[in-house]
């Protein structure tokens, strides 16, 4: 007997037929003797429809009212799934965010979860009742509905799993797990059976769009074992894969991963643009003079590279922004030419960030050198490099992105 | 300065253009210095869509889940109207049933209002904030969402008006008031400026579909002055009619009605069927033997007529049921032939109940006689008669319904 959270996204509950399919997944786990909480998104398209209604009502609108409107989508799904489960003979009831209560901070429209009272849910689970929780929503300190921002249902699911001390949080999605890289680019990409939290965090934030970054963060902090699997699986098929699980990827503590690969995956992030500021004074406060105004303009800066200045006077700063913010970012910097004090500003639109990720590289030397040599052999120029303990990122021209990903995927022995 | 509740139904908030029109009505009252609470229904069609989703999920379903699903419609409208009001510079916020809280009993799907805490709303109103309340919904004792049954938003509005001690509850609807009879039948029908609660109760339950019966009951019990007006009025037109009100009908205490007509209106109710049970034993318990099984079968019995038996042994009982329940009702009675003990059972489908209503008839003799003579002069046969203090109802063949209504309308001097 285990305690499980199952999370189903919008496409998995798009209509009543799919909701019935979801219910069969739930029933299978109940029949296996597990305690089950389900977290559901709004039916596919509903959230967009509601967001659009708010936008049409007023382009700039009160986030508290937006939350009341948009949270209704998950409310509907939670009720419908409960009805379908009951029809199948499964004891189930819906829970809205304010009923649990799932307390959030007051940042309406993009709230962060503050505290969840799991005891009421646990009590019902122990009585054999399935809890069908409306994802994406909570209760703000003003006693009004809050939402967690787009994709927040993943975060709801992991947070609830932490609150009810679940053994596992199963994320049913439209792919059957996390791959060594995007299978559409590299046909030999393999599904990973297990990925460490830290690795998944890098993969998620680097463009592998399987899980929301926030949900992975939360899973890591609370140690919630999170299993990514396909919602299109036959609900009645026996669960007989690794650890009695069907095909999928378990995101877990690195201790649970027996045979740790040095490199786990290759991620890449398109639609980036690069900006380089030349001959900036190498003195305190310059980075702030550059990035403060960008933050004020709500431009999300990703990679930042600043090298040691050769003469101790002047240096170059390179950073990347979303391609769609490129023009705006250039203008922000141009307008601050005097405050920042720089020689020239250069930019490039068509760049891509490719990252090599692996928790094993902490204990293996030479991984970065291998990467650079591999790319050089293919004649791929590296524009900038950043690294973390478990990741090497290179910025290259986007024309070479597929070649680079394939080369690195093969180089680190990831081909299936 | 007055404290007002404004209620808008589904067609009045069917899309964002109409919601903007509603907001202009609200703004007009705010600009006039009034404290305003608004009660809204779901956008036209939404409730039906949600009800249908529940039905498709399972024909018989948990009313608590139905409530969670269906109440989402009003939640959306309350948020959207608040956004539009804010965009117009009006301080406004949405309130869900559970936030107020509007407490109901536990009869999910058709709950009755138990208690409303008006103080929180009053506090905000006094601070100059418009309260936009999701109609039709409340909070059941199990801390879950309840709904009041179809058309419950009228009841929400009147109940909230009572709870916040409002000076008036304005029901914006698709007609511009209550008429002496249906203007589609009698072209000379006049709009009534004022109607007493008791009269409106008879009119509402007799087929004048302007207001839900329950809302009128509640208005009467709590003395909530209720004003029926058109939501298609120009929101910016000056409010210059009777008592500085636009065209409409004020439903109020009879003391407020200076020139009381003897007869206020002629109501009629089609789609009725008549059942007569002949030669029933005239002894205690017979009525119960007839109507108990009908109630158990959820058949709504309307008119009941039983005369004094000529010989003290046998009597006849006549009653009406909705035409759609006729076959079922006949079968229920047939099946109880032995318990009830009757001679024959007769029925008629095509009958209509026509009612003459007027609080003034309490102090005027001869009103009934006038009615019977008028119908006789047109050769209309009366199948059955019932009366109350302020109402005379006759059951006639439906072929004569329009003739009867026109005749009585003219007879009592109601033609405009």
XYZ file of C-alpha atoms in Angstrom, chain A residues 19-381:
363
model
C -11.855 12.194 -18.162
C -13.217 8.645 -18.145
C -9.795 7.423 -19.219
C -8.231 9.366 -16.353
C -10.759 7.788 -13.990
C -9.635 4.329 -15.100
C -6.046 5.220 -14.215
C -7.250 6.363 -10.792
C -9.373 3.270 -10.283
C -6.435 0.987 -11.139
C -4.410 2.534 -8.311
C -7.348 2.375 -5.898
C -7.935 -1.280 -6.786
C -4.249 -1.937 -6.104
C -4.904 -0.779 -2.534
C -3.259 2.614 -2.737
C -4.451 5.857 -1.155
C -4.933 8.273 -4.029
C -5.145 12.037 -4.384
C -5.665 13.382 -7.911
C -4.737 16.874 -9.111
C -6.402 18.117 -12.286
C -5.971 21.028 -14.661
C -8.753 22.777 -16.541
C -10.105 21.090 -19.673
C -7.818 21.928 -22.606
C -8.665 25.348 -24.015
C -10.739 26.482 -21.037
C -7.981 28.425 -19.301
C -7.085 30.223 -22.519
C -10.738 31.085 -23.041
C -11.060 32.485 -19.510
C -7.780 34.416 -19.745
C -8.969 35.917 -23.023
C -12.282 36.966 -21.451
C -10.353 38.821 -18.729
C -8.122 40.451 -21.315
C -11.116 41.588 -23.329
C -12.796 42.895 -20.195
C -9.744 45.115 -19.639
C -6.186 44.648 -20.914
C -4.857 45.621 -17.499
C -6.997 43.983 -14.828
C -7.099 43.195 -11.146
C -5.199 39.939 -10.635
C -7.605 38.986 -7.835
C -10.527 39.042 -10.247
C -8.469 37.251 -12.893
C -7.878 34.514 -10.318
C -11.585 34.171 -9.525
C -12.396 33.852 -13.213
C -9.565 31.568 -14.284
C -9.664 29.193 -11.292
C -13.180 28.177 -12.317
C -11.722 25.920 -15.015
C -10.104 23.534 -12.538
C -13.200 23.684 -10.349
C -15.258 22.249 -13.211
C -12.801 19.431 -13.944
C -12.517 18.416 -10.294
C -16.300 18.071 -10.050
C -16.664 16.180 -13.317
C -13.885 13.706 -12.514
C -15.443 13.072 -9.091
C -18.788 12.336 -10.732
C -17.178 9.923 -13.207
C -15.220 8.175 -10.447
C -18.347 7.766 -8.339
C -20.132 6.336 -11.389
C -17.342 3.724 -11.556
C -17.919 2.882 -7.914
C -14.909 4.767 -6.590
C -15.493 6.846 -3.467
C -14.290 10.318 -4.477
C -14.870 13.994 -3.778
C -13.615 17.254 -5.195
C -11.549 19.753 -3.226
C -11.100 23.391 -4.197
C -7.960 25.240 -3.155
C -9.838 27.170 -0.445
C -11.362 24.011 0.979
C -8.136 22.122 1.645
C -6.875 24.875 2.363
C -3.891 25.334 0.083
C -2.562 28.636 1.404
C -0.529 30.839 -0.913
C 1.100 34.241 -0.620
C -0.783 37.288 -1.843
C 0.828 37.498 -5.291
C -2.438 37.000 -7.159
C -2.009 35.631 -10.671
C 1.390 34.095 -9.876
C 1.105 33.090 -6.246
C 3.574 30.901 -4.419
C 2.392 28.152 -2.132
C 2.894 29.056 1.533
C 1.402 26.191 3.491
C -0.902 23.274 2.928
C -2.926 21.643 5.638
C -2.563 18.028 4.600
C -4.248 16.491 7.632
C -7.815 16.835 6.419
C -6.908 15.180 3.122
C -4.944 12.421 4.858
C -7.920 11.655 7.096
C -10.169 11.181 4.071
C -7.562 9.181 2.174
C -7.262 6.850 5.134
C -11.037 6.411 5.067
C -10.656 5.199 1.482
C -11.869 8.329 -0.267
C -10.079 9.622 -3.366
C -9.369 13.356 -3.143
C -9.838 15.117 -6.484
C -8.040 18.426 -6.083
C -8.464 21.411 -8.391
C -4.901 22.251 -9.400
C -3.382 25.653 -10.079
C -5.357 27.382 -7.333
C -5.118 28.258 -3.672
C -6.330 30.629 -0.997
C -4.528 33.950 -0.573
C -4.185 35.712 2.800
C -7.055 38.053 1.802
C -9.378 34.996 1.823
C -9.702 35.166 -1.950
C -8.816 32.665 -4.647
C -5.241 32.786 -5.922
C -3.695 31.022 -8.901
C -0.144 29.803 -9.234
C 0.583 31.066 -12.734
C 0.466 29.053 -15.938
C 1.421 25.425 -15.566
C 0.909 25.696 -11.840
C -0.937 22.384 -11.593
C 2.379 20.505 -11.604
C 3.412 22.610 -8.637
C 0.080 21.994 -6.903
C 0.540 18.275 -7.342
C 4.070 18.162 -5.931
C 3.158 20.478 -3.048
C 0.172 18.355 -2.141
C 2.306 15.237 -2.366
C 4.689 16.852 0.125
C 1.839 17.921 2.415
C 0.230 14.487 2.565
C 3.621 12.737 2.731
C 2.917 10.805 -0.464
C 5.216 8.019 -1.531
C 5.199 9.266 -5.116
C 3.739 11.973 -7.318
C 2.809 10.680 -10.781
C 2.691 13.355 -13.474
C 0.635 12.076 -16.398
C 1.597 14.032 -19.471
C 1.624 13.796 -23.264
C 5.123 12.288 -23.356
C 6.144 9.042 -21.722
C 9.066 10.411 -19.721
C 12.214 12.505 -19.765
C 14.632 11.842 -22.609
C 18.353 12.294 -22.942
C 17.487 15.060 -25.396
C 14.579 16.070 -27.638
C 13.695 12.928 -29.665
C 12.461 15.111 -32.500
C 16.032 16.351 -32.987
C 17.984 13.231 -32.119
C 16.214 10.042 -33.112
C 18.496 7.956 -30.975
C 17.462 9.832 -27.814
C 16.665 7.423 -24.970
C 14.120 7.684 -22.199
C 15.817 7.966 -18.823
C 14.540 5.603 -16.135
C 15.782 7.847 -13.360
C 16.944 11.429 -13.166
C 18.245 13.232 -10.078
C 16.302 16.295 -8.898
C 19.231 18.616 -9.623
C 19.588 17.294 -13.153
C 15.884 17.636 -13.834
C 15.977 21.181 -12.551
C 18.624 22.028 -15.135
C 16.764 20.147 -17.851
C 13.462 21.812 -17.004
C 14.872 25.307 -16.962
C 16.881 24.684 -20.110
C 14.007 23.878 -22.338
C 12.966 20.278 -21.768
C 9.322 21.200 -21.328
C 8.116 18.111 -19.512
C 7.769 19.645 -16.050
C 7.467 23.175 -14.707
C 10.696 24.365 -13.114
C 8.894 25.365 -9.925
C 7.452 21.911 -9.453
C 10.907 20.344 -9.775
C 12.326 22.814 -7.259
C 9.575 21.912 -4.866
C 10.053 18.191 -5.439
C 13.761 18.581 -4.687
C 13.260 20.649 -1.540
C 10.666 18.268 -0.106
C 12.164 15.084 -1.540
C 8.990 14.177 -3.452
C 9.678 11.272 -5.785
C 8.063 12.368 -9.034
C 7.234 9.994 -11.837
C 6.616 11.288 -15.365
C 4.464 8.973 -17.457
C 2.124 9.065 -20.428
C -1.576 9.696 -19.945
C -2.177 7.798 -23.177
C -1.079 4.479 -21.638
C -3.716 1.802 -21.440
C -5.086 2.371 -17.923
C -5.684 -1.354 -17.472
C -2.241 -2.539 -18.548
C -0.238 -4.188 -15.762
C 2.344 -1.903 -14.140
C 5.351 -4.083 -14.653
C 8.363 -1.943 -15.550
C 11.286 -1.003 -13.382
C 10.156 -0.969 -9.718
C 6.698 -2.170 -10.798
C 6.242 1.047 -12.701
C 5.185 1.384 -16.326
C 7.463 3.137 -18.853
C 8.348 6.565 -17.529
C 10.975 8.563 -15.702
C 11.382 8.730 -11.950
C 12.810 11.998 -10.680
C 14.370 11.236 -7.347
C 17.243 11.767 -4.994
C 20.605 10.898 -6.530
C 21.071 8.245 -3.856
C 18.271 6.287 -5.516
C 20.164 6.209 -8.795
C 22.437 3.207 -8.697
C 24.288 3.514 -11.962
C 24.834 7.217 -12.337
C 25.823 8.330 -15.819
C 28.422 11.079 -16.025
C 26.230 12.977 -18.453
C 22.488 12.500 -18.269
C 21.191 14.657 -21.065
C 21.672 17.412 -23.582
C 19.267 20.335 -23.317
C 18.941 23.291 -25.613
C 17.073 26.512 -25.614
C 16.163 28.298 -28.844
C 14.721 31.774 -29.285
C 17.588 33.362 -27.437
C 19.402 36.536 -28.362
C 22.855 37.599 -27.258
C 23.933 41.093 -26.229
C 27.556 42.023 -25.578
C 28.634 45.298 -24.009
C 32.225 46.122 -24.836
C 34.760 48.079 -22.813
C 32.789 48.468 -19.651
C 34.683 49.935 -16.690
C 35.792 47.045 -14.462
C 34.579 48.523 -11.179
C 31.928 47.816 -8.526
C 28.356 48.565 -9.483
C 28.696 48.129 -13.224
C 26.811 44.825 -13.362
C 24.055 46.440 -11.380
C 23.974 49.426 -13.743
C 23.422 46.987 -16.622
C 21.029 44.474 -15.130
C 19.031 46.735 -12.832
C 17.330 48.585 -15.711
C 16.694 45.289 -17.560
C 15.002 43.870 -14.484
C 12.935 47.041 -14.145
C 11.835 46.522 -17.749
C 10.818 42.932 -16.827
C 13.316 41.470 -19.273
C 14.383 38.036 -18.195
C 18.163 37.734 -18.475
C 19.447 34.183 -18.725
C 23.141 33.492 -19.320
C 25.548 36.114 -17.983
C 29.251 35.975 -18.841
C 31.843 38.424 -17.647
C 35.490 37.667 -17.968
C 38.454 38.885 -15.944
C 39.595 42.065 -17.642
C 43.044 41.725 -19.228
C 44.262 45.126 -18.001
C 42.130 45.570 -14.882
C 40.402 48.586 -16.428
C 37.902 47.540 -19.015
C 35.931 44.348 -19.513
C 33.156 42.895 -21.673
C 29.777 41.695 -20.410
C 27.730 39.221 -22.462
C 24.239 38.050 -21.641
C 21.249 36.457 -23.307
C 17.605 37.505 -23.326
C 14.524 35.966 -24.955
C 14.604 36.720 -28.654
C 11.280 38.576 -28.342
C 12.825 41.022 -25.837
C 15.953 41.682 -27.898
C 14.973 45.072 -29.372
C 13.670 46.315 -26.080
C 16.767 45.162 -24.210
C 19.081 46.876 -26.737
C 17.129 50.101 -26.290
C 17.268 49.896 -22.471
C 21.071 49.551 -22.592
C 21.497 52.272 -25.239
C 19.454 54.659 -23.086
C 21.822 54.026 -20.151
C 25.017 54.521 -22.155
C 26.168 57.362 -19.905
C 25.384 55.744 -16.559
C 26.928 52.412 -17.566
C 29.801 53.893 -19.567
C 30.674 51.447 -22.314
C 32.484 51.430 -25.626
C 30.208 49.545 -27.964
C 27.154 47.334 -27.832
C 26.814 44.304 -30.072
C 24.111 41.743 -30.444
C 23.050 38.629 -32.279
C 19.610 37.205 -32.679
C 20.092 33.753 -34.031
C 21.791 32.019 -31.155
C 21.019 28.894 -29.218
C 22.161 27.703 -25.833
C 23.163 24.037 -25.673
C 23.779 22.463 -22.276
C 25.406 19.243 -21.151
C 23.876 18.099 -17.860
C 24.952 15.384 -15.476
C 25.290 15.050 -11.748
C 28.212 12.689 -12.394
C 30.369 15.452 -13.824
C 30.983 16.693 -10.281
C 33.347 13.765 -9.822
C 34.623 13.453 -13.398
C 37.256 15.765 -14.832
C 37.522 16.603 -18.488
C 33.813 16.675 -19.346
C 33.957 20.303 -20.442
C 37.119 19.793 -22.494
C 35.428 16.882 -24.253
C 32.503 19.139 -25.134
C 34.647 21.900 -26.555
C 36.765 19.499 -28.599
C 33.673 17.779 -29.978
C 32.161 21.050 -31.135
C 35.475 22.271 -32.564
C 35.845 19.111 -34.623
C 32.540 19.929 -36.285
C 33.663 23.502 -36.915
C 31.111 24.957 -34.491
C 32.186 28.246 -32.987
